[in-house]
Coordinates of C-alpha atoms and ligand atoms in Angstrom, one line a residue:
M26 CA 121.6 -122.6 67.3
G27 CA 124.7 -121.1 65.8
S28 CA 124.4 -117.1 66.3
N29 CA 125.3 -116.9 69.7
F30 CA 129.8 -117.2 69.6
E31 CA 129.4 -113.8 67.5
S32 CA 127.2 -112.5 70.2
R33 CA 129.6 -113.5 73.0
F34 CA 133.2 -112.8 71.1
G35 CA 132.6 -110.7 68.7
R36 CA 134.0 -112.4 65.9
A37 CA 132.6 -115.6 63.1
A38 CA 133.4 -118.7 64.3
T39 CA 135.3 -121.2 61.9
V40 CA 134.3 -124.6 62.2
G41 CA 131.3 -126.5 64.4
A42 CA 130.5 -129.9 65.6
E43 CA 127.9 -132.0 66.4
A44 CA 127.3 -135.1 69.0
P45 CA 124.1 -136.5 69.4
G46 CA 123.3 -138.0 73.7
R47 CA 122.5 -141.7 74.4
V48 CA 119.7 -143.6 75.5
N49 CA 120.8 -146.9 76.8
L50 CA 118.7 -149.8 75.9
I51 CA 119.5 -152.7 78.2
G52 CA 123.0 -153.4 80.0
E53 CA 123.5 -150.6 83.0
H54 CA 126.7 -150.9 84.7
T55 CA 128.4 -152.6 82.8
D56 CA 130.5 -151.4 81.1
Y57 CA 133.0 -150.5 84.0
N58 CA 132.5 -154.6 84.9
G59 CA 134.0 -155.5 81.5
G60 CA 130.0 -156.1 80.2
F61 CA 128.1 -155.7 76.9
V62 CA 125.5 -152.4 76.8
L63 CA 123.2 -151.6 73.8
P64 CA 122.8 -147.9 73.9
V65 CA 121.3 -145.5 70.6
A66 CA 122.2 -141.8 70.1
I67 CA 118.6 -139.4 69.9
P68 CA 117.7 -136.5 68.5
Q69 CA 118.7 -134.1 70.8
R70 CA 122.0 -132.9 70.5
T71 CA 125.2 -130.4 71.9
R72 CA 126.4 -127.9 69.3
V73 CA 129.8 -126.5 69.7
E74 CA 131.1 -123.5 67.4
L75 CA 135.2 -122.6 68.0
A76 CA 137.2 -120.4 66.4
A77 CA 141.0 -120.7 67.8
R78 CA 143.1 -117.9 69.2
D79 CA 146.2 -116.2 69.1
D80 CA 147.0 -117.3 72.1
G81 CA 147.5 -120.1 74.8
R82 CA 143.4 -118.8 76.8
V83 CA 140.9 -120.6 76.7
R84 CA 137.1 -118.7 77.1
V85 CA 133.9 -121.0 76.8
W86 CA 130.7 -119.6 76.1
S87 CA 127.8 -122.6 77.6
S88 CA 124.0 -121.7 76.7
A89 CA 122.9 -124.1 79.7
R90 CA 125.2 -123.9 82.2
N91 CA 127.0 -119.9 82.5
R92 CA 124.6 -118.9 84.8
S93 CA 126.5 -115.9 84.9
G94 CA 126.3 -115.0 80.8
E95 CA 129.6 -114.6 81.0
P96 CA 132.3 -117.0 79.0
G97 CA 135.0 -119.4 80.9
S98 CA 138.2 -118.7 80.2
Y99 CA 141.7 -120.6 81.4
A100 CA 145.1 -120.8 79.9
L101 CA 146.4 -123.4 77.6
G102 CA 148.3 -126.6 80.2
A103 CA 147.4 -124.3 82.9
E104 CA 144.4 -126.4 83.4
T105 CA 142.5 -127.1 87.5
P106 CA 139.5 -128.8 88.4
C107 CA 137.0 -126.5 89.2
Q108 CA 133.9 -128.5 90.0
D109 CA 132.2 -127.3 87.1
W110 CA 130.7 -127.7 83.9
L111 CA 134.0 -125.8 82.6
D112 CA 136.2 -129.2 83.8
Y113 CA 135.1 -130.9 80.9
V114 CA 136.1 -128.8 78.5
Q115 CA 138.7 -128.4 81.0
G116 CA 139.4 -131.8 81.2
V117 CA 139.5 -132.6 77.8
T118 CA 142.2 -130.3 77.0
H119 CA 144.2 -131.3 79.9
I120 CA 144.8 -134.8 78.0
L121 CA 144.7 -133.6 74.2
R122 CA 148.0 -132.1 75.3
R123 CA 149.4 -134.5 77.3
E124 CA 149.0 -137.2 74.5
G125 CA 151.3 -134.4 72.4
H126 CA 148.1 -133.4 69.9
A127 CA 149.0 -129.3 69.7
L128 CA 147.1 -127.0 70.1
R129 CA 146.8 -123.6 70.0
G130 CA 143.9 -121.2 72.3
F131 CA 139.8 -121.1 71.0
D132 CA 136.8 -119.8 71.9
A133 CA 134.0 -121.9 71.9
A134 CA 129.9 -121.3 71.7
I135 CA 128.5 -125.0 73.5
E136 CA 124.6 -125.4 73.4
S137 CA 122.8 -128.3 73.9
T138 CA 119.5 -129.6 73.9
V139 CA 120.2 -132.9 76.3
P140 CA 119.2 -131.9 79.6
L141 CA 121.6 -132.7 81.9
G142 CA 122.0 -134.7 84.7
S143 CA 119.2 -136.5 83.0
G144 CA 121.0 -140.4 83.0
L145 CA 121.3 -139.1 78.5
S146 CA 124.7 -138.9 78.2
S147 CA 124.8 -134.9 78.4
S148 CA 128.8 -134.8 79.3
A149 CA 129.6 -137.4 76.7
S150 CA 127.8 -135.3 74.6
L151 CA 129.4 -131.9 75.3
S152 CA 132.7 -133.5 75.0
V153 CA 132.3 -135.7 71.9
S154 CA 131.1 -132.3 70.3
L155 CA 134.0 -130.2 71.7
L156 CA 136.8 -133.2 70.0
R157 CA 134.8 -133.0 67.3
A158 CA 135.4 -129.2 66.6
L159 CA 139.1 -129.2 67.5
R160 CA 140.4 -132.1 65.5
E161 CA 138.7 -129.8 62.5
A162 CA 140.5 -127.1 63.5
F163 CA 143.8 -128.6 65.0
G164 CA 143.9 -130.7 61.7
L165 CA 144.2 -133.5 65.2
K166 CA 145.0 -137.2 64.3
L167 CA 142.1 -138.5 65.7
D168 CA 139.7 -141.3 64.8
D169 CA 136.0 -141.9 66.5
L170 CA 137.3 -144.2 68.6
Q171 CA 140.7 -142.1 70.1
I172 CA 137.8 -139.5 70.3
A173 CA 135.8 -141.6 72.6
R174 CA 138.6 -142.8 74.7
I175 CA 139.4 -139.4 75.6
G176 CA 135.9 -138.4 76.5
Q177 CA 136.2 -141.6 78.6
Q178 CA 140.1 -140.2 80.2
S179 CA 139.3 -136.5 80.8
E180 CA 136.2 -138.3 82.9
N181 CA 137.5 -140.5 84.6
E182 CA 140.8 -138.4 85.0
F183 CA 140.4 -134.7 85.6
V184 CA 136.4 -134.2 86.6
G185 CA 136.5 -137.1 89.0
A186 CA 134.1 -139.4 87.6
R187 CA 134.5 -143.3 87.4
V188 CA 132.5 -143.6 84.3
G189 CA 133.1 -146.3 81.8
I190 CA 133.2 -146.3 78.0
M191 CA 130.1 -146.8 76.8
D192 CA 128.5 -143.4 76.1
P193 CA 131.6 -141.6 74.7
M194 CA 131.6 -144.5 72.4
A195 CA 127.4 -144.3 72.3
V196 CA 128.3 -140.5 71.5
S197 CA 130.8 -140.5 68.9
L198 CA 129.6 -143.9 66.9
A199 CA 125.9 -144.7 67.0
D200 CA 123.0 -143.1 65.3
E201 CA 119.0 -142.8 66.0
H202 CA 118.0 -146.1 64.1
T203 CA 120.6 -148.6 64.9
A204 CA 121.9 -149.7 68.2
L205 CA 125.4 -150.3 69.0
F206 CA 126.1 -153.7 70.8
L207 CA 129.7 -152.8 72.7
D208 CA 131.5 -155.8 74.2
A209 CA 133.4 -152.9 76.5
R210 CA 135.6 -154.6 77.5
S211 CA 137.2 -155.8 73.5
L212 CA 135.5 -153.2 72.1
E213 CA 135.2 -154.4 69.4
Y214 CA 130.4 -153.8 67.7
R215 CA 127.8 -154.7 65.8
R216 CA 125.6 -152.3 64.8
I217 CA 121.6 -153.8 65.3
P218 CA 118.4 -152.5 63.4
L219 CA 116.0 -150.5 66.0
P220 CA 113.2 -153.6 65.0
P221 CA 109.8 -152.5 63.4
G222 CA 106.9 -152.6 64.6
A223 CA 108.2 -150.2 67.8
D224 CA 108.2 -146.6 68.7
L225 CA 111.0 -145.3 71.1
V226 CA 109.8 -143.6 74.4
V227 CA 111.9 -141.8 76.7
I228 CA 110.6 -139.6 79.5
H229 CA 112.8 -137.8 81.3
S230 CA 111.5 -137.5 85.4
G231 CA 112.7 -134.1 85.7
V232 CA 114.9 -135.2 88.6
S233 CA 118.3 -134.6 87.7
H234 CA 122.0 -136.6 88.7
G235 CA 125.3 -135.5 89.4
L236 CA 128.3 -138.8 88.3
A237 CA 131.2 -136.8 89.8
G238 CA 128.7 -137.7 93.3
G239 CA 129.8 -140.1 95.2
D240 CA 127.2 -142.5 94.7
Y241 CA 128.3 -143.9 90.7
N242 CA 131.4 -143.9 92.3
T243 CA 130.4 -146.1 94.8
R244 CA 128.8 -148.8 93.6
R245 CA 132.1 -148.8 91.2
A246 CA 134.6 -149.7 94.0
E247 CA 131.4 -152.1 95.4
C248 CA 132.3 -153.8 92.0
E249 CA 135.9 -154.4 92.1
K250 CA 135.3 -155.6 96.3
A251 CA 133.2 -158.2 94.5
C252 CA 136.2 -159.5 92.2
A253 CA 139.1 -158.8 94.7
L254 CA 136.3 -161.8 96.9
L255 CA 135.9 -164.1 94.4
G256 CA 139.2 -164.0 92.7
V257 CA 138.0 -162.2 89.2
S258 CA 139.6 -159.5 87.6
Q259 CA 135.8 -158.6 86.2
L260 CA 133.0 -159.6 86.9
R261 CA 132.0 -160.0 83.3
D262 CA 134.4 -163.0 83.2
L263 CA 131.3 -164.5 85.6
G264 CA 128.4 -166.4 84.4
T265 CA 124.8 -166.9 85.5
K266 CA 126.0 -170.6 86.1
D267 CA 128.5 -168.7 88.8
L268 CA 125.2 -166.9 91.4
P269 CA 124.8 -169.7 93.6
H270 CA 129.6 -168.6 94.4
V271 CA 128.0 -165.4 93.9
D272 CA 125.4 -166.3 96.2
T273 CA 127.9 -165.9 99.3
L274 CA 129.6 -162.6 99.8
P275 CA 128.3 -160.5 102.3
E276 CA 125.7 -157.1 101.5
P277 CA 125.1 -155.1 99.9
L278 CA 128.5 -157.2 97.5
Q279 CA 126.2 -160.6 96.4
R280 CA 123.8 -157.6 95.3
R281 CA 126.0 -156.3 93.0
A282 CA 127.2 -158.5 91.1
R283 CA 124.2 -160.7 91.1
H284 CA 123.1 -157.2 88.7
V285 CA 125.9 -157.3 86.5
I286 CA 125.5 -161.1 85.4
T287 CA 122.6 -161.1 85.3
E288 CA 122.8 -158.0 82.9
N289 CA 124.8 -159.3 80.9
D290 CA 122.9 -162.3 80.1
R291 CA 119.4 -159.9 79.5
V292 CA 122.2 -158.1 76.7
L293 CA 122.8 -161.2 75.2
A294 CA 118.7 -162.0 75.1
A295 CA 117.9 -158.2 73.7
V296 CA 120.2 -158.4 71.3
D297 CA 118.7 -161.6 70.1
A298 CA 115.1 -160.2 70.1
M299 CA 115.8 -157.2 68.9
Q300 CA 116.7 -159.2 66.1
Q301 CA 113.7 -161.5 66.0
A302 CA 111.6 -158.7 66.0
N303 CA 110.2 -159.6 69.3
L304 CA 108.7 -156.6 70.7
M305 CA 107.1 -158.8 74.1
R306 CA 110.3 -160.5 75.1
L307 CA 112.9 -157.6 74.6
G308 CA 110.0 -155.4 76.2
Q309 CA 110.4 -158.5 79.4
L310 CA 114.2 -157.7 79.4
F311 CA 113.7 -154.0 79.5
Y312 CA 111.2 -154.7 83.2
A313 CA 113.2 -157.3 84.4
S314 CA 116.4 -154.8 83.8
H315 CA 114.3 -152.4 86.0
A316 CA 114.0 -154.5 88.7
S317 CA 117.6 -155.6 88.9
M318 CA 118.6 -152.0 89.1
R319 CA 115.9 -150.9 91.8
D320 CA 116.4 -154.1 94.0
D321 CA 120.3 -155.6 93.2
Y322 CA 122.1 -152.6 92.2
Q323 CA 120.0 -150.0 93.7
V324 CA 120.2 -147.5 91.6
S325 CA 116.6 -146.1 91.2
V326 CA 114.6 -143.5 93.3
P327 CA 110.8 -143.8 93.7
E328 CA 109.4 -140.9 91.0
I329 CA 111.6 -143.6 88.3
D330 CA 109.3 -146.4 89.8
L331 CA 106.4 -144.6 89.3
L332 CA 106.9 -143.8 86.1
V333 CA 107.8 -147.2 85.5
E334 CA 104.8 -148.4 87.3
L335 CA 102.6 -146.5 85.1
A336 CA 103.8 -147.3 81.9
R337 CA 102.8 -151.0 82.9
T338 CA 99.4 -149.6 83.0
E339 CA 99.6 -148.9 79.3
P340 CA 98.6 -152.0 77.0
A341 CA 100.7 -150.7 74.1
V342 CA 104.0 -150.6 76.1
F343 CA 105.9 -153.7 75.7
G344 CA 108.4 -152.6 78.4
A345 CA 110.0 -150.1 80.3
R346 CA 112.9 -149.2 82.9
L347 CA 115.3 -146.9 84.6
T348 CA 118.4 -145.7 81.8
G349 CA 122.1 -144.8 82.5
G350 CA 124.1 -144.4 85.8
G351 CA 120.5 -144.1 88.0
F352 CA 119.6 -141.8 91.1
G353 CA 117.4 -139.6 88.9
G354 CA 117.3 -139.1 85.3
S355 CA 114.6 -140.7 82.4
V356 CA 112.8 -144.0 81.8
V357 CA 113.2 -145.8 78.8
M358 CA 110.2 -147.4 77.0
L359 CA 109.4 -149.7 74.3
A360 CA 105.9 -149.2 72.8
R361 CA 104.4 -150.5 69.7
A362 CA 104.4 -149.1 67.3
G363 CA 102.9 -145.1 66.3
S364 CA 101.1 -145.1 69.9
G365 CA 104.4 -143.5 71.3
R366 CA 104.1 -139.8 70.7
Q367 CA 100.2 -139.8 72.6
L368 CA 101.2 -142.6 75.6
A369 CA 104.1 -140.2 76.0
D370 CA 101.8 -137.2 76.6
R371 CA 99.3 -139.1 79.1
L372 CA 102.5 -141.5 81.2
A373 CA 104.1 -137.7 81.9
K374 CA 101.1 -136.0 82.7
A375 CA 100.1 -138.9 85.3
Y376 CA 103.7 -138.6 86.3
A377 CA 103.0 -135.1 86.8
E378 CA 100.0 -135.3 89.1
R379 CA 101.4 -138.3 90.6
S380 CA 105.4 -137.4 91.8
G381 CA 105.0 -133.6 91.8
C382 CA 107.6 -133.8 89.2
E383 CA 107.7 -132.2 86.1
P384 CA 108.5 -134.8 83.1
R385 CA 110.0 -134.3 79.8
V386 CA 109.2 -136.1 76.8
L387 CA 112.5 -136.7 74.6
V388 CA 111.7 -139.5 72.5
P389 CA 109.7 -138.9 70.3
M390 CA 110.7 -136.2 69.7
P391 CA 108.0 -133.3 70.5
K392 CA 107.0 -131.6 67.7
Q393 CA 108.1 -127.7 66.7
S394 CA 105.6 -124.8 68.0
Ligands
LIG418 C1 126.3 -143.6 83.8 C2 128.0 -143.5 82.9 F1 129.2 -143.1 82.4 C3 128.3 -145.3 82.5 O1 129.7 -145.2 82.1 C4 127.8 -146.3 82.8 O2 128.6 -146.9 83.4 C5 126.4 -145.4 82.5 O3 125.9 -144.9 83.6 C6 125.6 -147.0 83.5 O4 125.8 -148.1 82.8 O5 126.2 -143.3 82.2

């Protein structure tokens, strides 16, 4: 990475910044309900090379998203949603300016190894790496938490995806060796080391999703409706003892609420299991989380279910589940240490044959040829 800036803009970049993607171990669709999540960073990253301009124009080139090869361009202060990748950049400058940060125009080249629509936070990775580059270029007074908040605001208010705080928090604060146990309501977090004795496996199903699409926002609206009927401000306010009451809600609201309440419980149990290095228990929680996302939250797709079922046939897999927002994306698995690489390749092959899709093993990182 690195030389694309020069070939696109005919001069050298003055700053460079990176941010990883993330995989969520457990705690799905809980963040915007004020609940708990447990993401960890993945090796795939987004890198932004950037140099300030003397005028107020922004020109941005993205390796993954620029189909025409020409940089996207707009004037600072005239950000207008255009329903493509440039909205993630426009959203960031729009919010920064609104919050009173002094920006000038800039040229930027973005390269990413986080696959789009994979459920691994390619968009938060873009926003956070861009914010880090802008912080350095213009001396912005922003800490990592503020960067995460601006990333979320940009997606909520400009891009039109009502995403929660998990992804920008994970991308801004997590690393590859410790999961970030985050209370999405208070934003308090603890770092929980990944248990020894386990390999993390992440396989992209080859079925991509879009968050600005209606399904994610529909789930969020259903949760709000369930809260209104149950008389609470967030589903976080309820626990498993409230499930009989939740079961009196009309469908599909009772399923949605049941998923969120039981998933919050599973995150707390997963943190315990990780701290005790109880991989069997952690694996059971993964499978239970998947079943809840499939049957109650209804965000899985047949291809993802197939991948999880194939994982069950591998004795070295402790557990597997859909990770991220759903409607496609990736599966995260925990496997016996040392078995991850071979097992992932075997599963990807079997899955490709059965589904006709093109999976990609993302973790463990394939060896560079
Ligand atoms: C997406 C969102 F961006 C997150 O905020 C979270 O809700 C997740 O889906 C589901 O857990 O990644």
